[in-house]
């Protein structure tokens, strides 16, 4: 090596023995730390480091590329990965696009920001959701705000599955703009119902796989509000038209001065909820509405 790279060489030389020891230690303990996948944690770390081109210092000194070459290799590897991620999303999005003519073109700045946010997504399930967002935006420009994409980018696959589970029991208005998860109902206290043990009804959302900690997690991700919300009071026989799992649902008040309680989706949550495919399940609807049957009938 030339003097031009002397400072870099010194750094590499100082760390040669340490790197060799690290590599040796990794190999020596590989068989001792097995995981559920059948590979050791050390083996998985080595595989990740190699795939992201950051394993250079783990190689023997005589096999190490110059630092500047390793930097260039990592940059190229990262760019290639991002390119493949975006192309994978585009391929999926094409399959979700309709063949009908569109009236308005998607905003080029929106598309540029979409690519910036989506390029790091390699998980196939998440790519599929990003593809649905893109296809929806192409067909209906303005369907997804950039702030929604930023929230979605930070969702893990676990968060996405949790959100899908919540949306499976959520109700929306006929326009599809507002989503809510029913949490109970009650009749406004009065002299006539003060001894009615069923005056208040609470839906056990845990029986639908949605615990309170799950609701808090969704709230922390900005998808819904953690605080319960209430409707205005219903008169006797007053109706509320909703959509549940893609099917019309009409709730009719049995008594006067009744109220519905629910968790309200945020604007971001409402936009993302439109990505969830409706899967009608009559048993879930019956079970959900059973809890509020003392105050509302379902038809």
CSV table of C-alpha atoms in Angstrom, one decimal:
chain,number,residue,atom,x,y,z
A,1,UNK,CA,0.0,0.0,0.0
A,2,UNK,CA,1.1,3.6,-0.7
A,3,UNK,CA,1.6,6.4,1.8
A,4,UNK,CA,-1.6,8.0,0.5
A,5,UNK,CA,-3.5,5.4,2.5
A,6,UNK,CA,-1.2,5.3,5.5
A,7,UNK,CA,-3.7,6.4,8.1
A,8,UNK,CA,-6.2,3.9,6.8
A,9,UNK,CA,-3.6,1.2,6.8
A,10,UNK,CA,-2.7,1.9,10.4
A,11,UNK,CA,-6.3,1.5,11.5
A,12,UNK,CA,-6.5,-1.8,9.7
A,13,UNK,CA,-3.2,-3.0,11.0
A,14,UNK,CA,-4.1,-2.2,14.6
A,15,UNK,CA,-7.3,-4.2,14.3
A,16,UNK,CA,-5.9,-7.2,12.4
A,17,UNK,CA,-5.3,-9.4,15.4
A,18,UNK,CA,-8.6,-8.4,17.0
A,19,UNK,CA,-10.5,-9.1,13.8
A,20,UNK,CA,-8.8,-12.5,13.4
A,21,UNK,CA,-9.7,-13.3,17.0
A,22,UNK,CA,-13.3,-12.3,16.4
A,23,UNK,CA,-13.5,-14.4,13.3
A,24,UNK,CA,-12.0,-17.4,15.2
A,25,UNK,CA,-14.3,-16.9,18.1
A,26,UNK,CA,-17.3,-16.7,15.8
A,27,UNK,CA,-16.4,-20.0,14.2
A,28,UNK,CA,-15.5,-21.7,17.5
A,29,UNK,CA,-18.8,-20.9,19.1
A,30,UNK,CA,-21.0,-21.4,16.1
A,31,UNK,CA,-22.1,-24.9,17.2
A,32,UNK,CA,-22.9,-23.7,20.7
A,33,UNK,CA,-25.6,-21.1,20.0
A,34,UNK,CA,-28.4,-22.9,18.1
A,35,UNK,CA,-31.7,-21.1,17.4
A,36,UNK,CA,-35.1,-22.3,16.4
A,37,UNK,CA,-34.2,-22.1,12.7
A,38,UNK,CA,-31.5,-24.7,13.1
A,39,UNK,CA,-28.6,-22.1,12.7
A,40,UNK,CA,-26.4,-20.6,15.3
A,41,UNK,CA,-26.8,-16.9,16.0
A,42,UNK,CA,-23.1,-16.5,14.9
A,43,UNK,CA,-23.9,-18.2,11.6
A,44,UNK,CA,-26.9,-15.9,11.0
A,45,UNK,CA,-24.8,-12.8,11.9
A,46,UNK,CA,-22.1,-13.9,9.4
A,47,UNK,CA,-24.7,-14.5,6.7
A,48,UNK,CA,-26.3,-11.1,7.2
A,49,UNK,CA,-22.9,-9.3,7.3
A,50,UNK,CA,-22.0,-11.0,4.0
A,51,UNK,CA,-25.3,-10.2,2.3
A,52,UNK,CA,-24.9,-6.5,3.3
A,53,UNK,CA,-21.2,-6.4,2.4
A,54,UNK,CA,-20.0,-5.5,5.9
A,55,UNK,CA,-18.0,-8.7,6.6
A,56,UNK,CA,-14.7,-7.4,5.3
A,57,UNK,CA,-13.0,-7.1,8.7
A,58,UNK,CA,-13.9,-10.6,9.6
A,59,UNK,CA,-11.8,-12.0,6.9
A,60,UNK,CA,-8.1,-12.9,7.4
A,61,UNK,CA,-5.9,-9.8,6.8
A,62,UNK,CA,-4.4,-11.1,3.6
A,63,UNK,CA,-7.9,-11.6,2.1
A,64,UNK,CA,-9.3,-8.2,3.1
A,65,UNK,CA,-10.1,-5.7,0.3
A,66,UNK,CA,-8.9,-2.1,0.7
A,67,UNK,CA,-11.3,-0.1,2.8
A,68,UNK,CA,-12.4,2.1,0.0
A,69,UNK,CA,-13.2,-0.9,-2.1
A,70,UNK,CA,-15.3,-2.4,0.7
A,71,UNK,CA,-17.2,0.9,0.9
A,72,UNK,CA,-17.9,0.9,-2.8
A,73,UNK,CA,-19.0,-2.8,-2.6
A,74,UNK,CA,-21.4,-2.0,0.2
A,75,UNK,CA,-22.8,1.0,-1.7
A,76,UNK,CA,-23.4,-1.1,-4.8
A,77,UNK,CA,-24.9,-4.0,-2.8
A,78,UNK,CA,-27.3,-1.6,-1.1
A,79,UNK,CA,-28.3,0.0,-4.4
A,80,UNK,CA,-28.9,-3.4,-6.0
A,81,UNK,CA,-31.0,-4.5,-3.0
A,82,UNK,CA,-33.1,-1.3,-3.2
A,83,UNK,CA,-33.5,-1.7,-7.0
A,84,UNK,CA,-34.8,-5.3,-6.6
A,85,UNK,CA,-37.1,-4.3,-3.8
A,86,UNK,CA,-38.7,-1.5,-5.9
A,87,UNK,CA,-39.0,-3.7,-9.0
A,88,UNK,CA,-40.6,-6.4,-6.9
A,89,UNK,CA,-43.2,-3.9,-5.6
A,90,UNK,CA,-43.8,-2.6,-9.2
A,91,UNK,CA,-44.4,-6.2,-10.5
A,92,UNK,CA,-47.0,-6.8,-7.7
A,93,UNK,CA,-48.6,-3.4,-8.2
A,94,UNK,CA,-49.2,-4.0,-11.9
A,95,UNK,CA,-51.3,-7.0,-11.0
A,96,UNK,CA,-53.5,-4.9,-8.7
A,97,UNK,CA,-54.0,-2.1,-11.2
A,98,UNK,CA,-57.3,-2.0,-13.1
A,99,UNK,CA,-57.5,-1.7,-16.9
A,100,UNK,CA,-60.0,1.1,-16.8
A,101,UNK,CA,-58.9,4.6,-17.9
A,102,UNK,CA,-58.0,7.1,-15.2
A,103,UNK,CA,-59.0,10.7,-15.2
A,104,UNK,CA,-56.1,12.2,-13.2
A,105,UNK,CA,-52.4,11.4,-13.3
A,106,UNK,CA,-50.6,10.5,-10.1
A,107,UNK,CA,-48.3,13.2,-8.7
A,108,UNK,CA,-44.7,12.7,-9.7
A,109,UNK,CA,-43.4,14.1,-6.4
A,110,UNK,CA,-45.7,11.6,-4.5
A,111,UNK,CA,-44.2,8.8,-6.6
A,112,UNK,CA,-40.7,9.9,-5.9
A,113,UNK,CA,-41.3,9.9,-2.2
A,114,UNK,CA,-43.0,6.6,-2.4
A,115,UNK,CA,-39.9,5.1,-4.0
A,116,UNK,CA,-37.7,6.7,-1.3
A,117,UNK,CA,-39.8,5.1,1.5
A,118,UNK,CA,-40.4,1.7,-0.1
A,119,UNK,CA,-36.9,0.9,-1.4
A,120,UNK,CA,-35.8,-0.7,1.9
A,121,UNK,CA,-38.7,-3.1,2.0
A,122,UNK,CA,-37.6,-6.7,1.2
A,123,UNK,CA,-40.2,-8.7,3.1
A,124,UNK,CA,-42.6,-10.2,0.5
A,125,UNK,CA,-45.7,-9.6,2.6
A,126,UNK,CA,-44.9,-6.0,3.2
A,127,UNK,CA,-44.0,-5.6,-0.4
A,128,UNK,CA,-47.5,-6.8,-1.3
A,129,UNK,CA,-49.0,-4.1,0.9
A,130,UNK,CA,-46.8,-1.4,-0.6
A,131,UNK,CA,-47.9,-2.6,-4.0
A,132,UNK,CA,-51.5,-2.3,-3.1
A,133,UNK,CA,-50.9,1.3,-1.9
A,134,UNK,CA,-49.2,2.2,-5.2
A,135,UNK,CA,-52.0,0.6,-7.3
A,136,UNK,CA,-54.7,2.4,-5.3
A,137,UNK,CA,-52.9,5.7,-5.6
A,138,UNK,CA,-52.4,5.3,-9.4
A,139,UNK,CA,-56.1,4.6,-9.8
A,140,UNK,CA,-57.3,7.2,-7.3
A,141,UNK,CA,-54.7,10.0,-6.9
A,142,UNK,CA,-54.8,11.4,-3.4
A,143,UNK,CA,-55.9,8.1,-1.7
A,144,UNK,CA,-52.7,8.0,0.4
A,145,UNK,CA,-51.0,11.0,2.0
A,146,UNK,CA,-47.2,11.0,2.4
A,147,UNK,CA,-47.6,11.1,6.2
A,148,UNK,CA,-49.5,7.8,5.9
A,149,UNK,CA,-46.7,6.3,4.0
A,150,UNK,CA,-44.2,7.4,6.6
A,151,UNK,CA,-46.2,5.8,9.4
A,152,UNK,CA,-46.6,2.6,7.3
A,153,UNK,CA,-42.8,2.5,6.7
A,154,UNK,CA,-42.2,2.2,10.4
A,155,UNK,CA,-44.6,-0.7,10.9
A,156,UNK,CA,-43.1,-4.1,11.5
A,157,UNK,CA,-44.7,-7.2,10.0
A,158,UNK,CA,-46.0,-7.9,13.5
A,159,UNK,CA,-47.6,-4.5,13.6
A,160,UNK,CA,-49.1,-5.0,10.2
A,161,UNK,CA,-50.6,-8.3,11.1
A,162,UNK,CA,-52.0,-6.8,14.3
A,163,UNK,CA,-53.6,-4.0,12.4
A,164,UNK,CA,-55.2,-6.5,10.0
A,165,UNK,CA,-56.6,-8.4,12.9
A,166,UNK,CA,-58.1,-5.2,14.4
A,167,UNK,CA,-59.5,-4.1,11.0
A,168,UNK,CA,-61.2,-7.5,10.6
A,169,UNK,CA,-63.6,-6.6,13.4
A,170,UNK,CA,-63.8,-2.9,12.7
A,171,UNK,CA,-66.9,-1.2,11.3
A,172,UNK,CA,-66.9,1.7,8.8
A,173,UNK,CA,-69.4,4.2,7.6
A,174,UNK,CA,-71.0,3.7,4.2
A,175,UNK,CA,-68.6,6.2,2.6
A,176,UNK,CA,-65.6,4.2,3.9
A,177,UNK,CA,-64.0,7.3,5.4
A,178,UNK,CA,-64.3,6.4,9.1
A,179,UNK,CA,-63.4,3.1,10.9
A,180,UNK,CA,-64.2,2.2,14.5
A,181,UNK,CA,-63.9,-0.8,16.8
A,182,UNK,CA,-66.9,-1.3,19.0
A,183,UNK,CA,-66.0,-1.6,22.6
A,184,UNK,CA,-69.5,-1.6,24.3
A,185,UNK,CA,-72.8,0.2,24.9
A,186,UNK,CA,-74.8,1.6,27.7
A,187,UNK,CA,-78.1,3.4,28.5
A,188,UNK,CA,-77.8,6.8,30.1
A,189,UNK,CA,-78.5,6.5,33.8
A,190,UNK,CA,-82.0,7.4,35.0
A,191,UNK,CA,-84.4,6.6,37.8
A,192,UNK,CA,-86.0,3.9,35.7
A,193,UNK,CA,-82.8,1.9,34.9
A,194,UNK,CA,-80.7,2.4,38.0
A,195,UNK,CA,-81.2,-1.2,39.0
A,196,UNK,CA,-80.8,-2.7,35.5
A,197,UNK,CA,-77.7,-4.9,35.7
A,198,UNK,CA,-77.4,-4.9,31.9
A,199,UNK,CA,-77.5,-1.1,31.7
A,200,UNK,CA,-73.8,-1.2,30.7
A,201,UNK,CA,-72.3,-3.7,28.2
A,202,UNK,CA,-68.6,-4.2,27.5
A,203,UNK,CA,-67.3,-6.1,24.5
A,204,UNK,CA,-64.5,-8.5,25.4
A,205,UNK,CA,-62.2,-7.7,22.5
A,206,UNK,CA,-59.6,-10.2,23.8
A,207,UNK,CA,-62.0,-12.9,22.6
A,208,UNK,CA,-61.4,-11.6,19.1
A,209,UNK,CA,-57.6,-11.7,19.6
A,210,UNK,CA,-57.3,-8.1,20.4
A,211,UNK,CA,-56.0,-7.3,23.9
A,212,UNK,CA,-55.8,-3.8,25.4
A,213,UNK,CA,-52.1,-3.9,25.0
A,214,UNK,CA,-52.7,-4.5,21.3
A,215,UNK,CA,-54.9,-1.5,21.1
A,216,UNK,CA,-52.2,0.6,22.8
A,217,UNK,CA,-49.6,-0.7,20.3
A,218,UNK,CA,-51.9,0.4,17.4
A,219,UNK,CA,-52.3,3.7,19.1
A,220,UNK,CA,-48.6,4.1,19.6
A,221,UNK,CA,-48.2,3.6,15.9
A,222,UNK,CA,-50.7,6.3,15.2
A,223,UNK,CA,-53.3,4.0,13.7
A,224,UNK,CA,-56.1,4.6,16.2
A,225,UNK,CA,-56.8,6.6,19.4
A,226,UNK,CA,-56.2,4.9,22.7
A,227,UNK,CA,-59.1,6.8,24.4
A,228,UNK,CA,-62.6,5.4,23.9
A,229,UNK,CA,-65.1,7.6,22.1
A,230,UNK,CA,-68.8,7.6,22.4
A,231,UNK,CA,-71.6,8.4,20.0
A,232,UNK,CA,-74.4,10.8,20.7
A,233,UNK,CA,-77.5,9.3,22.4
A,234,UNK,CA,-79.9,7.2,20.3
A,235,UNK,CA,-83.6,7.5,20.5
A,236,UNK,CA,-85.6,4.3,20.7
A,237,UNK,CA,-85.7,2.5,17.3
A,238,UNK,CA,-83.1,4.9,15.8
A,239,UNK,CA,-80.8,3.3,13.3
A,240,UNK,CA,-77.2,3.5,12.4
A,241,UNK,CA,-76.1,2.2,9.0
A,242,UNK,CA,-72.5,0.7,8.9
A,243,UNK,CA,-70.4,-1.7,6.9
A,244,UNK,CA,-68.9,-4.8,8.6
A,245,UNK,CA,-66.5,-7.0,6.7
A,246,UNK,CA,-67.8,-5.6,3.4
A,247,UNK,CA,-71.5,-6.3,4.3
A,248,UNK,CA,-74.2,-3.8,5.3
A,249,UNK,CA,-74.9,-3.8,9.0
A,250,UNK,CA,-77.7,-1.7,10.6
A,251,UNK,CA,-77.8,-1.3,14.4
A,252,UNK,CA,-81.1,-0.2,15.8
A,253,UNK,CA,-81.6,1.1,19.3
A,254,UNK,CA,-83.8,-1.0,21.5
A,255,UNK,CA,-84.2,1.6,24.3
A,256,UNK,CA,-84.1,5.4,24.4
A,257,UNK,CA,-81.0,7.3,25.5
A,258,UNK,CA,-78.5,4.5,24.4
A,259,UNK,CA,-74.9,5.1,23.5
A,260,UNK,CA,-72.3,3.2,21.6
A,261,UNK,CA,-68.6,3.1,22.8
A,262,UNK,CA,-65.8,2.5,20.3
A,263,UNK,CA,-62.1,3.1,19.5
A,264,UNK,CA,-61.7,5.5,16.6
A,265,UNK,CA,-59.2,5.0,13.8
A,266,UNK,CA,-56.9,7.9,13.0
A,267,UNK,CA,-56.9,9.5,9.5
A,268,UNK,CA,-53.7,7.4,8.8
A,269,UNK,CA,-55.4,4.3,10.1
A,270,UNK,CA,-58.5,4.8,8.0
A,271,UNK,CA,-56.3,5.1,4.8
A,272,UNK,CA,-54.4,2.0,5.6
A,273,UNK,CA,-57.5,0.0,6.6
A,274,UNK,CA,-58.7,0.2,3.0
A,275,UNK,CA,-55.8,-2.1,2.1
A,276,UNK,CA,-57.3,-4.9,4.2
A,277,UNK,CA,-59.4,-7.4,2.2
A,278,UNK,CA,-62.8,-8.0,3.6
A,279,UNK,CA,-63.5,-11.6,4.7
A,280,UNK,CA,-67.1,-12.0,5.8
A,281,UNK,CA,-67.6,-14.2,8.9
A,282,UNK,CA,-71.1,-14.4,10.2
A,283,UNK,CA,-70.0,-16.0,13.5
A,284,UNK,CA,-67.8,-13.0,14.3
A,285,UNK,CA,-70.6,-10.5,13.5
A,286,UNK,CA,-73.1,-12.5,15.7
A,287,UNK,CA,-70.6,-12.7,18.5
A,288,UNK,CA,-69.7,-9.1,18.4
A,289,UNK,CA,-73.2,-7.8,18.3
A,290,UNK,CA,-74.3,-10.2,21.0
A,291,UNK,CA,-72.5,-8.1,23.6
A,292,UNK,CA,-74.6,-5.0,22.8
A,293,UNK,CA,-77.8,-7.0,22.3
A,294,UNK,CA,-79.4,-5.4,25.3
A,295,UNK,CA,-79.3,-2.0,23.7
A,296,UNK,CA,-79.1,-2.6,20.0
A,297,UNK,CA,-80.5,-5.1,17.5
A,298,UNK,CA,-78.6,-6.0,14.4
A,299,UNK,CA,-80.1,-6.4,10.9
